Tab-separated table of C-alpha atoms in Angstrom:
chain	number	residue	atom	x	y	z
A	1	MET	CA	-3.037	-27.625	5.947
A	2	VAL	CA	-0.793	-25.935	3.426
A	3	ASN	CA	1.181	-23.034	4.908
A	4	GLY	CA	1.498	-20.811	1.852
A	5	ILE	CA	-0.260	-19.445	-1.191
A	6	LEU	CA	0.544	-17.720	-4.485
A	7	GLY	CA	-0.906	-14.397	-5.498
A	8	LYS	CA	-0.820	-11.395	-7.770
A	9	LYS	CA	-0.077	-7.920	-6.458
A	10	ILE	CA	-2.906	-5.513	-7.182
A	11	GLY	CA	-1.584	-2.370	-5.551
A	12	MET	CA	-1.718	-0.294	-2.409
A	13	THR	CA	-4.606	1.449	-0.773
A	14	GLN	CA	-5.719	2.202	2.759
A	15	ILE	CA	-8.449	1.139	5.131
A	16	PHE	CA	-9.900	2.569	8.313
A	17	THR	CA	-9.986	0.513	11.474
A	18	GLU	CA	-12.833	0.816	13.939
A	19	ASP	CA	-10.867	3.220	16.118
A	20	GLY	CA	-10.429	5.579	13.177
A	21	THR	CA	-6.765	4.967	12.390
A	22	VAL	CA	-5.731	4.575	8.792
A	23	VAL	CA	-3.823	1.412	7.886
A	24	PRO	CA	-1.812	1.366	4.651
A	25	VAL	CA	-2.384	-1.975	2.943
A	26	THR	CA	-1.252	-3.870	-0.117
A	27	ALA	CA	-3.998	-5.790	-1.875
A	28	ILE	CA	-3.090	-9.202	-3.249
A	29	GLU	CA	-5.309	-11.417	-5.330
A	30	ALA	CA	-4.264	-14.734	-3.824
A	31	GLY	CA	-5.361	-18.161	-4.937
A	32	PRO	CA	-7.238	-20.295	-5.361
A	33	CYS	CA	-4.207	-22.519	-5.880
A	34	THR	CA	-4.182	-26.223	-6.606
A	35	VAL	CA	-1.810	-28.771	-5.144
A	36	ILE	CA	0.104	-30.145	-8.136
A	37	GLN	CA	2.691	-32.317	-6.467
A	38	ILE	CA	3.504	-33.519	-2.996
A	39	LYS	CA	7.177	-34.054	-2.309
A	40	THR	CA	8.125	-36.357	0.513
A	41	LYS	CA	11.269	-37.041	2.483
A	42	GLU	CA	11.311	-40.645	1.263
A	43	LYS	CA	11.081	-39.829	-2.423
A	44	GLU	CA	12.534	-36.342	-2.992
A	45	GLY	CA	14.554	-35.945	0.203
A	46	TYR	CA	12.414	-33.161	1.685
A	47	ASN	CA	8.781	-32.420	2.428
A	48	ALA	CA	7.132	-29.815	0.232
A	49	VAL	CA	3.960	-28.980	-1.623
A	50	GLN	CA	3.914	-27.625	-5.153
A	51	LEU	CA	1.119	-25.183	-5.914
A	52	GLY	CA	-0.229	-24.009	-9.263
A	53	PHE	CA	-1.649	-20.530	-9.810
A	54	GLY	CA	-2.884	-18.430	-12.727
A	55	GLU	CA	-4.156	-19.531	-16.104
A	56	ALA	CA	-1.623	-20.595	-18.715
A	57	LYS	CA	-2.407	-19.805	-22.334
A	58	ARG	CA	-0.183	-22.516	-23.717
A	59	LEU	CA	1.506	-25.547	-22.229
A	60	ASN	CA	4.149	-27.761	-23.746
A	61	GLU	CA	3.899	-31.529	-23.553
A	62	PRO	CA	6.159	-32.033	-20.492
A	63	GLU	CA	4.171	-29.394	-18.636
A	64	LYS	CA	0.910	-31.060	-19.587
A	65	GLY	CA	2.271	-34.376	-18.356
A	66	HIS	CA	3.357	-32.876	-15.058
A	67	LEU	CA	0.052	-31.125	-14.449
A	68	LYS	CA	-1.871	-34.257	-15.422
A	69	LYS	CA	-5.544	-33.279	-15.512
A	70	LEU	CA	-5.365	-30.757	-12.655
A	71	GLY	CA	-5.685	-27.705	-14.901
A	72	ALA	CA	-3.501	-25.295	-16.882
A	73	PHE	CA	-1.382	-23.201	-14.520
A	74	LYS	CA	0.971	-20.372	-15.368
A	75	HIS	CA	2.990	-20.419	-12.167
A	76	LEU	CA	4.262	-23.376	-10.151
A	77	ARG	CA	5.976	-22.789	-6.827
A	78	GLU	CA	6.947	-24.954	-3.891
A	79	PHE	CA	6.370	-24.438	-0.195
A	80	LYS	CA	8.427	-26.459	2.258
A	81	MET	CA	6.436	-28.152	4.986
A	82	ASN	CA	7.247	-30.297	7.979
A	83	ASP	CA	4.342	-32.637	7.502
A	84	VAL	CA	2.614	-33.345	4.201
A	85	SER	CA	0.550	-36.330	5.297
A	86	GLU	CA	-2.711	-34.345	5.377
A	87	VAL	CA	-2.305	-32.774	1.956
A	88	GLU	CA	-4.022	-34.326	-1.042
A	89	LEU	CA	-3.210	-33.985	-4.695
A	90	GLY	CA	-5.575	-31.559	-6.438
A	91	GLN	CA	-6.583	-29.937	-3.152
A	92	LYS	CA	-7.586	-26.266	-3.400
A	93	VAL	CA	-5.763	-23.682	-1.310
A	94	THR	CA	-7.511	-20.360	-0.622
A	95	VAL	CA	-6.849	-17.339	1.581
A	96	GLU	CA	-8.891	-19.165	4.203
A	97	ILE	CA	-5.598	-20.394	5.664
A	98	PHE	CA	-4.808	-16.867	6.898
A	99	GLU	CA	-6.428	-14.954	9.709
A	100	PRO	CA	-6.367	-11.217	10.437
A	101	GLY	CA	-3.477	-10.330	12.737
A	102	GLU	CA	-1.391	-13.299	11.642
A	103	ARG	CA	2.273	-12.788	10.709
A	104	ILE	CA	3.404	-13.808	7.238
A	105	ASN	CA	6.514	-13.736	5.102
A	106	VAL	CA	6.073	-12.313	1.632
A	107	VAL	CA	8.344	-13.032	-1.333
A	108	GLY	CA	8.348	-11.028	-4.543
A	109	THR	CA	10.610	-9.867	-7.343
A	110	SER	CA	11.673	-6.278	-6.740
A	111	LYS	CA	11.210	-3.596	-9.386
A	112	GLY	CA	14.170	-3.526	-11.761
A	113	ARG	CA	16.209	-0.322	-11.682
A	114	GLY	CA	18.675	-1.258	-14.430
A	115	PHE	CA	22.304	-0.205	-14.104
A	116	ALA	CA	22.092	2.106	-11.116
A	117	GLY	CA	24.722	4.470	-9.749
A	118	VAL	CA	26.139	4.320	-6.280
A	119	VAL	CA	23.877	7.076	-4.885
A	120	LYS	CA	20.680	5.212	-5.762
A	121	ARG	CA	22.047	1.707	-5.245
A	122	HIS	CA	23.897	2.070	-1.955
A	123	GLY	CA	22.728	5.414	-0.621
A	124	PHE	CA	26.099	7.161	-1.023
A	125	ALA	CA	26.024	10.898	-0.454
A	126	GLY	CA	27.730	11.851	-3.718
A	127	GLY	CA	30.079	14.810	-3.958
A	128	PRO	CA	29.640	18.430	-2.921
A	129	LYS	CA	27.283	20.464	-5.057
A	130	THR	CA	29.359	23.642	-4.873
A	131	HIS	CA	32.905	24.834	-4.049
A	132	GLY	CA	34.289	24.491	-7.539
A	133	GLN	CA	33.135	20.917	-8.131
A	134	LYS	CA	32.666	19.644	-11.626
A	135	ASP	CA	31.027	16.345	-12.631
A	136	ARG	CA	31.444	14.926	-9.090
A	137	HIS	CA	27.884	15.258	-7.832
A	138	ARG	CA	27.000	11.557	-7.879
A	139	ALA	CA	30.521	10.092	-7.989
A	140	PRO	CA	31.460	7.180	-5.670
A	141	GLY	CA	34.682	8.733	-4.345
A	142	SER	CA	37.721	6.665	-3.448
A	143	VAL	CA	37.529	2.885	-3.838
A	144	GLY	CA	40.567	2.044	-1.744
A	145	GLY	CA	44.052	2.808	-0.466
A	146	GLY	CA	47.393	3.222	-2.287
A	147	THR	CA	50.455	1.017	-2.080
A	148	TYR	CA	48.763	-0.910	0.667
A	149	PRO	CA	46.595	-2.825	-0.177
A	150	GLY	CA	47.511	-2.125	-3.788
A	151	LYS	CA	44.113	-3.339	-4.984
A	152	THR	CA	40.451	-2.638	-4.506
A	153	TRP	CA	38.985	-4.881	-1.805
A	154	LYS	CA	36.454	-7.466	-2.807
A	155	GLY	CA	32.918	-6.426	-1.968
A	156	GLN	CA	33.608	-2.704	-2.514
A	157	ARG	CA	30.201	-1.165	-3.195
A	158	MET	CA	30.001	0.155	-6.728
A	159	ALA	CA	27.470	0.944	-9.443
A	160	GLY	CA	25.718	-1.986	-11.071
A	161	HIS	CA	22.473	-3.768	-11.676
A	162	MET	CA	19.824	-3.015	-9.092
A	163	GLY	CA	16.447	-4.601	-8.429
A	164	ASN	CA	14.709	-7.394	-10.333
A	165	ALA	CA	15.830	-9.807	-7.624
A	166	ARG	CA	13.969	-12.065	-5.239
A	167	VAL	CA	13.157	-10.176	-2.044
A	168	THR	CA	11.612	-11.553	1.138
A	169	VAL	CA	9.892	-9.334	3.666
A	170	LYS	CA	9.350	-11.078	6.971
A	171	LYS	CA	6.654	-10.802	9.617
A	172	LEU	CA	4.130	-8.667	7.775
A	173	GLU	CA	0.670	-8.520	9.267
A	174	VAL	CA	-2.476	-9.834	7.616
A	175	VAL	CA	-5.190	-7.197	7.880
A	176	GLN	CA	-7.973	-8.958	6.030
A	177	ALA	CA	-8.496	-12.275	4.252
A	178	ASN	CA	-11.551	-12.260	2.004
A	179	VAL	CA	-12.318	-15.780	0.810
A	180	ASP	CA	-15.185	-14.755	-1.501
A	181	ARG	CA	-13.026	-12.354	-3.493
A	182	ASN	CA	-9.740	-14.275	-3.038
A	183	LEU	CA	-8.344	-11.091	-1.623
A	184	LEU	CA	-5.628	-10.623	0.945
A	185	LEU	CA	-4.857	-7.260	2.537
A	186	ILE	CA	-1.390	-7.012	4.029
A	187	LYS	CA	-0.202	-4.134	6.174
A	188	GLY	CA	2.594	-2.162	4.536
A	189	ALA	CA	4.408	-2.544	1.254
A	190	VAL	CA	5.251	-5.716	-0.622
A	191	PRO	CA	8.162	-6.111	-3.078
A	192	GLY	CA	7.514	-5.982	-6.804
A	193	HIS	CA	5.410	-4.218	-9.359
A	194	ARG	CA	1.667	-4.498	-9.896
A	195	ASN	CA	0.524	-7.839	-11.341
A	196	GLY	CA	3.778	-9.399	-10.134
A	197	LEU	CA	3.800	-12.913	-8.672
A	198	ILE	CA	3.853	-12.933	-4.875
A	199	LEU	CA	4.543	-15.863	-2.556
A	200	ILE	CA	2.882	-15.655	0.830
A	201	GLU	CA	3.912	-17.990	3.592
A	202	LYS	CA	3.123	-18.227	7.270
A	203	ALA	CA	5.931	-16.762	9.352
A	204	ARG	CA	7.908	-19.338	11.281
A	205	LYS	CA	7.901	-18.564	14.951
B	1	MET	CA	-8.458	-6.172	-10.957
B	2	ASP	CA	-7.983	-2.599	-9.897
B	3	VAL	CA	-6.978	-1.321	-6.468
B	4	ARG	CA	-9.852	1.114	-6.568
B	5	SER	CA	-12.318	-1.783	-6.420
B	6	VAL	CA	-10.651	-3.357	-3.375
B	7	VAL	CA	-12.155	-1.170	-0.685
B	8	GLU	CA	-15.773	-0.224	-1.058
B	9	VAL	CA	-16.690	3.258	0.030
B	10	GLU	CA	-20.129	4.018	1.313
B	11	PRO	CA	-20.829	7.710	0.971
B	12	ASN	CA	-21.688	9.326	4.272
B	13	PRO	CA	-25.204	10.792	3.949
B	14	ASN	CA	-24.359	13.482	6.519
B	15	ILE	CA	-21.710	15.037	4.296
B	16	GLU	CA	-23.141	17.795	2.183
B	17	ASP	CA	-21.643	18.405	-1.226
B	18	PHE	CA	-19.061	21.178	-0.923
B	19	ARG	CA	-16.318	22.747	-3.005
B	20	PRO	CA	-13.126	24.646	-2.299
B	21	GLY	CA	-14.016	28.159	-1.154
B	22	ASP	CA	-17.090	27.086	0.746
B	23	THR	CA	-17.302	27.731	4.450
B	24	VAL	CA	-18.138	24.481	6.199
B	25	LYS	CA	-18.897	23.238	9.680
B	26	VAL	CA	-17.196	19.896	10.301
B	27	SER	CA	-18.339	17.674	13.171
B	28	PHE	CA	-15.588	15.240	14.105
B	29	LYS	CA	-15.633	12.611	16.832
B	30	VAL	CA	-12.882	12.986	19.389
B	31	VAL	CA	-11.989	10.239	21.869
B	32	GLU	CA	-10.778	11.444	25.246
B	33	GLY	CA	-9.862	8.417	27.304
B	34	GLU	CA	-13.159	6.645	27.839
B	35	ARG	CA	-15.399	9.452	26.653
B	36	GLN	CA	-16.311	10.403	23.144
B	37	ARG	CA	-17.456	13.839	22.134
B	38	ILE	CA	-18.048	15.755	18.954
B	39	GLN	CA	-15.774	18.610	18.070
B	40	VAL	CA	-16.910	21.228	15.591
B	41	PHE	CA	-14.437	22.924	13.301
B	42	GLN	CA	-15.617	25.733	11.075
B	43	GLY	CA	-13.611	27.265	8.274
B	44	ILE	CA	-12.966	27.608	4.575
B	45	VAL	CA	-12.239	24.523	2.467
B	46	ILE	CA	-8.932	25.271	0.765
B	47	ARG	CA	-8.237	21.910	-0.811
B	48	LYS	CA	-9.804	18.615	-1.810
B	49	ARG	CA	-7.461	15.855	-2.842
B	50	GLY	CA	-7.297	12.137	-3.554
B	51	SER	CA	-10.001	9.768	-4.659
B	52	GLY	CA	-11.799	6.758	-3.288
B	53	VAL	CA	-11.011	5.820	0.309
B	54	SER	CA	-7.940	8.009	0.552
B	55	ALA	CA	-9.627	11.316	-0.326
B	56	THR	CA	-9.126	14.168	2.138
B	57	PHE	CA	-10.007	17.830	2.419
B	58	THR	CA	-8.360	20.705	4.268
B	59	VAL	CA	-10.262	23.316	6.245
B	60	ARG	CA	-8.637	26.595	7.267
B	61	GLN	CA	-9.734	28.745	10.134
B	62	ILE	CA	-8.210	31.753	11.847
B	63	PHE	CA	-8.286	31.186	15.571
B	64	HIS	CA	-7.144	34.018	17.880
B	65	GLY	CA	-5.168	35.516	15.040
B	66	VAL	CA	-3.395	32.235	14.297
B	67	GLY	CA	-4.167	30.320	11.130
B	68	VAL	CA	-5.237	26.747	11.893
B	69	GLU	CA	-5.633	24.090	9.230
B	70	ARG	CA	-7.063	20.626	9.697
B	71	ILE	CA	-6.994	17.808	7.210
B	72	PHE	CA	-9.995	15.495	7.363
B	73	PRO	CA	-10.130	12.077	5.700
B	74	TYR	CA	-13.339	11.946	3.710
B	75	ASN	CA	-14.143	8.383	4.714
B	76	SER	CA	-13.077	8.418	8.330
B	77	PRO	CA	-15.602	6.709	10.597
B	78	PHE	CA	-15.033	9.655	12.950
B	79	LEU	CA	-16.266	12.220	10.461
B	80	GLU	CA	-19.780	12.791	11.723
B	81	LYS	CA	-21.199	15.593	9.631
B	82	VAL	CA	-20.224	18.328	7.189
B	83	GLN	CA	-22.585	21.278	6.751
B	84	VAL	CA	-22.116	24.067	4.263
B	85	VAL	CA	-22.471	27.440	5.956
B	86	ALA	CA	-21.728	29.632	2.926
B	87	ARG	CA	-20.813	29.066	-0.682
B	88	GLY	CA	-17.771	30.994	-1.850
B	89	HIS	CA	-17.010	32.152	-5.334
B	90	VAL	CA	-13.442	31.197	-6.216
B	91	ARG	CA	-11.637	30.646	-9.492
B	92	ARG	CA	-9.159	27.952	-8.531
B	93	ALA	CA	-9.245	24.494	-6.958
B	94	LYS	CA	-6.464	24.948	-4.397
B	95	LEU	CA	-6.770	28.092	-2.320
B	96	TYR	CA	-3.255	28.176	-0.875
B	97	TYR	CA	-3.098	31.905	-1.535
B	98	LEU	CA	-5.451	32.433	1.408
B	99	ARG	CA	-2.586	31.529	3.743
B	100	GLY	CA	-0.850	34.791	2.983
B	101	LEU	CA	-3.914	36.943	3.483
B	102	SER	CA	-5.343	38.561	6.578
B	103	ARG	CA	-8.684	37.470	7.893
B	104	LYS	CA	-10.409	40.460	6.371
B	105	LYS	CA	-8.982	39.662	2.958
B	106	THR	CA	-9.981	36.009	3.147
B	107	ARG	CA	-13.637	36.930	2.993
B	108	LEU	CA	-14.733	35.378	-0.256
B	109	LYS	CA	-17.405	36.652	-2.534
B	110	LEU	CA	-20.519	34.615	-2.059
B	111	LYS	CA	-21.692	32.559	-4.930
B	112	SER	CA	-24.702	34.189	-6.528
B	113	SER	CA	-27.656	31.849	-6.523
B	114	GLN	CA	-28.414	30.366	-9.897
């Protein structure tokens, strides 16, 4: 059995449990994915399964060759596995592999924030708002000492590009897995914007 | 696909149609240890917000001279019944101004029947 699936983030909503508590959930349209390639220790040096997801409008010739006759997929991603002997080429993977209450790791691309200042990017407090301050409200402050060390240390937190990076959130809980609608409800938030590609993998214990 | 289509909402037939300004009687299930009972809360609806599953409404009541407000989720399985006791005539959707008024002043003009 494959231990992961690809999906598209739909957005957040909430559901009621039987005891009346509200659970915030992220809805993900996950699968059905197709197994495109099986990588083995003998051939590629590690065991993994490559899954295809989403419909591609156009494919170039190398892509067509790689996909063979399995279909036109927009996204190809790999999931590492310990044992690939039971996986077949062209096999369909659906949300069936997940059960409510199960823990999963979710990978997405975070929302891009562009060139962000130090207050937004690192949670700095900024400068005082009053007491004769001018143009110091969101300034980073000092970036180091004087004669010693005579330089700014490497790794000093500064302004720069924020977001649009791969983010993994571990041990999220599956609330619902609807096979008919290819829908997965996950408790809490998931990185990325709506319609973004999401990788969902069973959490390693 | 839209998030709004993810969770289907079945309208509760025991909830009467009400609007801000109406005085309503809300029957809400309360779990006390093993037992379950129904608690009734009566007051003026001062706000309706949200849509779909996440919609809620706020009911304000003055209890022993202290203003009490409760927020009820529209689609909670614990929301048993909502009855309209009186229809109020108000000109806005959010009646936050009632918070600053005494009980006597919060009496709203009744809606004249059509």
